[in-house]
């Protein structure tokens, strides 16, 4: 069993278990209040799909599934040779408009998604710190492909 690490522990898990880690942080409130969070998730559902196909499927699913969906930004870029995409949107939950900024990264057979969630009026307040955190992001190098004889 490969070891699995958290900040607090290491333990063995069967290789057949699928890592669907979620790491969540609560941000200090903006002046005037309002909750905000930063969440990092892994999605093994990407599998063998090309990254563009996976991202478009995710974006379409979000668009169809959220009430009063309004897209704010959609971009593609690369980070350290990895394909990446930015999807930012607003939607209404219990008559409150929320804004989510999701950045998707291609990590081989999985995707890593970083999501900032806040009230639209508070996004500007959280943006500088979010950018600092995102610039510090460093992925573990992918293993080299196996060469078969």
mmCIF file of C-alpha atoms in Angstrom:
data_model
loop_
_atom_site.group_PDB
_atom_site.id
_atom_site.type_symbol
_atom_site.label_atom_id
_atom_site.label_comp_id
_atom_site.label_asym_id
_atom_site.label_seq_id
_atom_site.Cartn_x
_atom_site.Cartn_y
_atom_site.Cartn_z
ATOM 1 C CA UNK A 1 0.000 0.000 0.000
ATOM 2 C CA UNK A 2 1.380 3.448 -0.860
ATOM 3 C CA UNK A 3 1.666 5.872 2.053
ATOM 4 C CA UNK A 4 -0.776 8.775 2.197
ATOM 5 C CA UNK A 5 0.190 11.986 4.003
ATOM 6 C CA UNK A 6 -1.840 14.666 5.655
ATOM 7 C CA UNK A 7 -0.508 17.493 7.772
ATOM 8 C CA UNK A 8 -1.221 15.364 10.832
ATOM 9 C CA UNK A 9 -0.716 11.733 9.871
ATOM 10 C CA UNK A 10 0.598 9.133 7.481
ATOM 11 C CA UNK A 11 -1.249 5.889 6.836
ATOM 12 C CA UNK A 12 -1.397 3.063 4.311
ATOM 13 C CA UNK A 13 -4.341 2.772 1.943
ATOM 14 C CA UNK A 14 -5.120 0.018 -0.576
ATOM 15 C CA UNK A 15 -4.030 0.830 -4.131
ATOM 16 C CA UNK A 16 -7.613 0.260 -5.281
ATOM 17 C CA UNK A 17 -8.837 3.244 -3.253
ATOM 18 C CA UNK A 18 -9.264 6.424 -5.262
ATOM 19 C CA UNK A 19 -7.898 9.638 -3.758
ATOM 20 C CA UNK A 20 -10.640 12.286 -3.814
ATOM 21 C CA UNK A 21 -8.951 14.631 -1.398
ATOM 22 C CA UNK A 22 -10.555 17.910 -0.501
ATOM 23 C CA UNK A 23 -8.529 20.555 1.281
ATOM 24 C CA UNK A 24 -10.578 23.522 2.480
ATOM 25 C CA UNK A 25 -9.551 26.832 4.000
ATOM 26 C CA UNK A 26 -11.791 29.514 5.485
ATOM 27 C CA UNK A 27 -10.550 32.994 4.603
ATOM 28 C CA UNK A 28 -10.708 35.979 6.937
ATOM 29 C CA UNK A 29 -13.860 37.963 6.168
ATOM 30 C CA UNK A 30 -13.679 41.031 3.971
ATOM 31 C CA UNK A 31 -14.556 44.367 5.581
ATOM 32 C CA UNK A 32 -18.302 44.328 6.042
ATOM 33 C CA UNK A 33 -18.389 40.551 6.436
ATOM 34 C CA UNK A 34 -19.186 37.653 4.200
ATOM 35 C CA UNK A 35 -17.735 34.150 4.260
ATOM 36 C CA UNK A 36 -15.070 33.130 1.765
ATOM 37 C CA UNK A 37 -13.259 29.865 1.179
ATOM 38 C CA UNK A 38 -10.419 28.368 -0.814
ATOM 39 C CA UNK A 39 -10.800 24.681 -1.647
ATOM 40 C CA UNK A 40 -8.451 22.324 -3.482
ATOM 41 C CA UNK A 41 -9.964 19.126 -4.870
ATOM 42 C CA UNK A 42 -8.763 16.209 -6.953
ATOM 43 C CA UNK A 43 -10.954 14.750 -9.669
ATOM 44 C CA UNK A 44 -9.960 11.298 -10.885
ATOM 45 C CA UNK A 45 -12.986 11.500 -13.198
ATOM 46 C CA UNK A 46 -10.779 13.152 -15.823
ATOM 47 C CA UNK A 47 -9.240 9.780 -16.600
ATOM 48 C CA UNK A 48 -7.964 9.543 -20.163
ATOM 49 C CA UNK A 49 -10.036 12.467 -21.486
ATOM 50 C CA UNK A 50 -8.068 15.218 -23.199
ATOM 51 C CA UNK A 51 -7.907 18.185 -20.825
ATOM 52 C CA UNK A 52 -9.917 20.489 -23.139
ATOM 53 C CA UNK A 53 -12.732 17.927 -23.366
ATOM 54 C CA UNK A 54 -12.738 17.385 -19.599
ATOM 55 C CA UNK A 55 -12.788 21.122 -18.867
ATOM 56 C CA UNK A 56 -15.607 21.841 -21.326
ATOM 57 C CA UNK A 57 -17.682 19.019 -19.804
ATOM 58 C CA UNK A 58 -17.128 20.445 -16.319
ATOM 59 C CA UNK A 59 -17.981 24.001 -17.415
ATOM 60 C CA UNK A 60 -21.156 22.832 -19.160
ATOM 61 C CA UNK A 61 -22.215 20.779 -16.133
ATOM 62 C CA UNK A 62 -21.800 23.811 -13.858
ATOM 63 C CA UNK A 63 -23.669 26.065 -16.305
ATOM 64 C CA UNK A 64 -26.628 23.672 -16.522
ATOM 65 C CA UNK A 65 -26.705 22.817 -12.824
ATOM 66 C CA UNK A 66 -26.684 26.179 -11.078
ATOM 67 C CA UNK A 67 -29.593 28.606 -10.836
ATOM 68 C CA UNK A 68 -29.065 32.039 -12.392
ATOM 69 C CA UNK A 69 -25.626 31.060 -13.703
ATOM 70 C CA UNK A 70 -23.633 33.973 -15.120
ATOM 71 C CA UNK A 71 -20.171 33.406 -16.547
ATOM 72 C CA UNK A 72 -17.604 36.045 -15.582
ATOM 73 C CA UNK A 73 -14.429 34.652 -17.147
ATOM 74 C CA UNK A 74 -13.198 31.615 -19.073
ATOM 75 C CA UNK A 75 -9.535 31.305 -20.103
ATOM 76 C CA UNK A 76 -6.999 28.638 -20.966
ATOM 77 C CA UNK A 77 -3.322 28.845 -20.070
ATOM 78 C CA UNK A 78 -0.294 26.760 -19.127
ATOM 79 C CA UNK A 79 1.524 26.580 -15.813
ATOM 80 C CA UNK A 80 4.926 24.897 -15.747
ATOM 81 C CA UNK A 81 4.009 22.914 -18.855
ATOM 82 C CA UNK A 82 0.620 21.818 -17.503
ATOM 83 C CA UNK A 83 -2.600 22.668 -19.284
ATOM 84 C CA UNK A 84 -4.860 24.797 -17.126
ATOM 85 C CA UNK A 85 -8.173 26.615 -17.365
ATOM 86 C CA UNK A 86 -9.882 29.411 -15.438
ATOM 87 C CA UNK A 87 -13.667 29.405 -15.006
ATOM 88 C CA UNK A 88 -15.262 32.168 -12.969
ATOM 89 C CA UNK A 89 -18.993 32.515 -12.532
ATOM 90 C CA UNK A 90 -21.814 33.763 -10.352
ATOM 91 C CA UNK A 91 -24.918 31.891 -9.281
ATOM 92 C CA UNK A 92 -27.718 32.337 -6.780
ATOM 93 C CA UNK A 93 -28.190 30.201 -3.687
ATOM 94 C CA UNK A 94 -31.037 30.991 -1.298
ATOM 95 C CA UNK A 95 -31.416 34.443 -2.920
ATOM 96 C CA UNK A 96 -27.718 35.209 -2.294
ATOM 97 C CA UNK A 97 -25.418 35.693 -5.281
ATOM 98 C CA UNK A 98 -22.108 33.863 -4.889
ATOM 99 C CA UNK A 99 -19.021 34.045 -7.079
ATOM 100 C CA UNK A 100 -16.718 31.092 -7.698
ATOM 101 C CA UNK A 101 -13.307 31.266 -9.317
ATOM 102 C CA UNK A 102 -12.159 27.806 -10.358
ATOM 103 C CA UNK A 103 -8.752 27.041 -11.812
ATOM 104 C CA UNK A 104 -8.395 23.546 -13.265
ATOM 105 C CA UNK A 105 -4.999 21.886 -13.759
ATOM 106 C CA UNK A 106 -4.261 18.826 -15.877
ATOM 107 C CA UNK A 107 -2.469 16.290 -13.696
ATOM 108 C CA UNK A 108 -2.438 13.272 -15.979
ATOM 109 C CA UNK A 109 -5.308 10.937 -15.179
ATOM 110 C CA UNK A 110 -6.786 13.431 -12.723
ATOM 111 C CA UNK A 111 -7.455 17.145 -12.491
ATOM 112 C CA UNK A 112 -6.684 19.404 -9.555
ATOM 113 C CA UNK A 113 -9.192 22.209 -9.049
ATOM 114 C CA UNK A 114 -8.579 25.303 -6.913
ATOM 115 C CA UNK A 115 -11.812 27.130 -6.029
ATOM 116 C CA UNK A 116 -12.186 30.536 -4.419
ATOM 117 C CA UNK A 117 -15.753 31.247 -3.267
ATOM 118 C CA UNK A 118 -16.931 34.633 -1.999
ATOM 119 C CA UNK A 119 -19.601 37.258 -2.388
ATOM 120 C CA UNK A 120 -19.052 39.145 -5.683
ATOM 121 C CA UNK A 121 -18.429 42.405 -3.793
ATOM 122 C CA UNK A 122 -15.629 40.703 -1.807
ATOM 123 C CA UNK A 123 -13.711 39.120 -4.701
ATOM 124 C CA UNK A 124 -11.556 42.197 -5.213
ATOM 125 C CA UNK A 125 -10.629 42.167 -1.525
ATOM 126 C CA UNK A 126 -9.547 38.491 -1.659
ATOM 127 C CA UNK A 127 -7.897 38.674 -5.095
ATOM 128 C CA UNK A 128 -4.346 39.812 -4.080
ATOM 129 C CA UNK A 129 -3.955 37.101 -1.439
ATOM 130 C CA UNK A 130 -5.499 34.498 -3.761
ATOM 131 C CA UNK A 131 -2.980 35.442 -6.484
ATOM 132 C CA UNK A 132 -0.116 35.144 -3.991
ATOM 133 C CA UNK A 133 -1.283 31.664 -2.997
ATOM 134 C CA UNK A 134 -1.774 30.585 -6.615
ATOM 135 C CA UNK A 135 1.711 31.833 -7.587
ATOM 136 C CA UNK A 136 3.168 29.663 -4.820
ATOM 137 C CA UNK A 137 1.512 26.525 -6.240
ATOM 138 C CA UNK A 138 4.136 23.889 -7.092
ATOM 139 C CA UNK A 139 3.046 20.499 -8.369
ATOM 140 C CA UNK A 140 4.909 17.305 -7.620
ATOM 141 C CA UNK A 141 6.638 16.256 -10.861
ATOM 142 C CA UNK A 142 4.821 13.549 -12.802
ATOM 143 C CA UNK A 143 6.668 10.237 -12.979
ATOM 144 C CA UNK A 144 8.475 9.661 -16.255
ATOM 145 C CA UNK A 145 6.557 7.484 -18.721
ATOM 146 C CA UNK A 146 7.576 3.856 -18.688
ATOM 147 C CA UNK A 147 9.409 2.791 -21.843
ATOM 148 C CA UNK A 148 8.362 -0.691 -22.909
ATOM 149 C CA UNK A 149 10.829 -2.819 -24.914
#
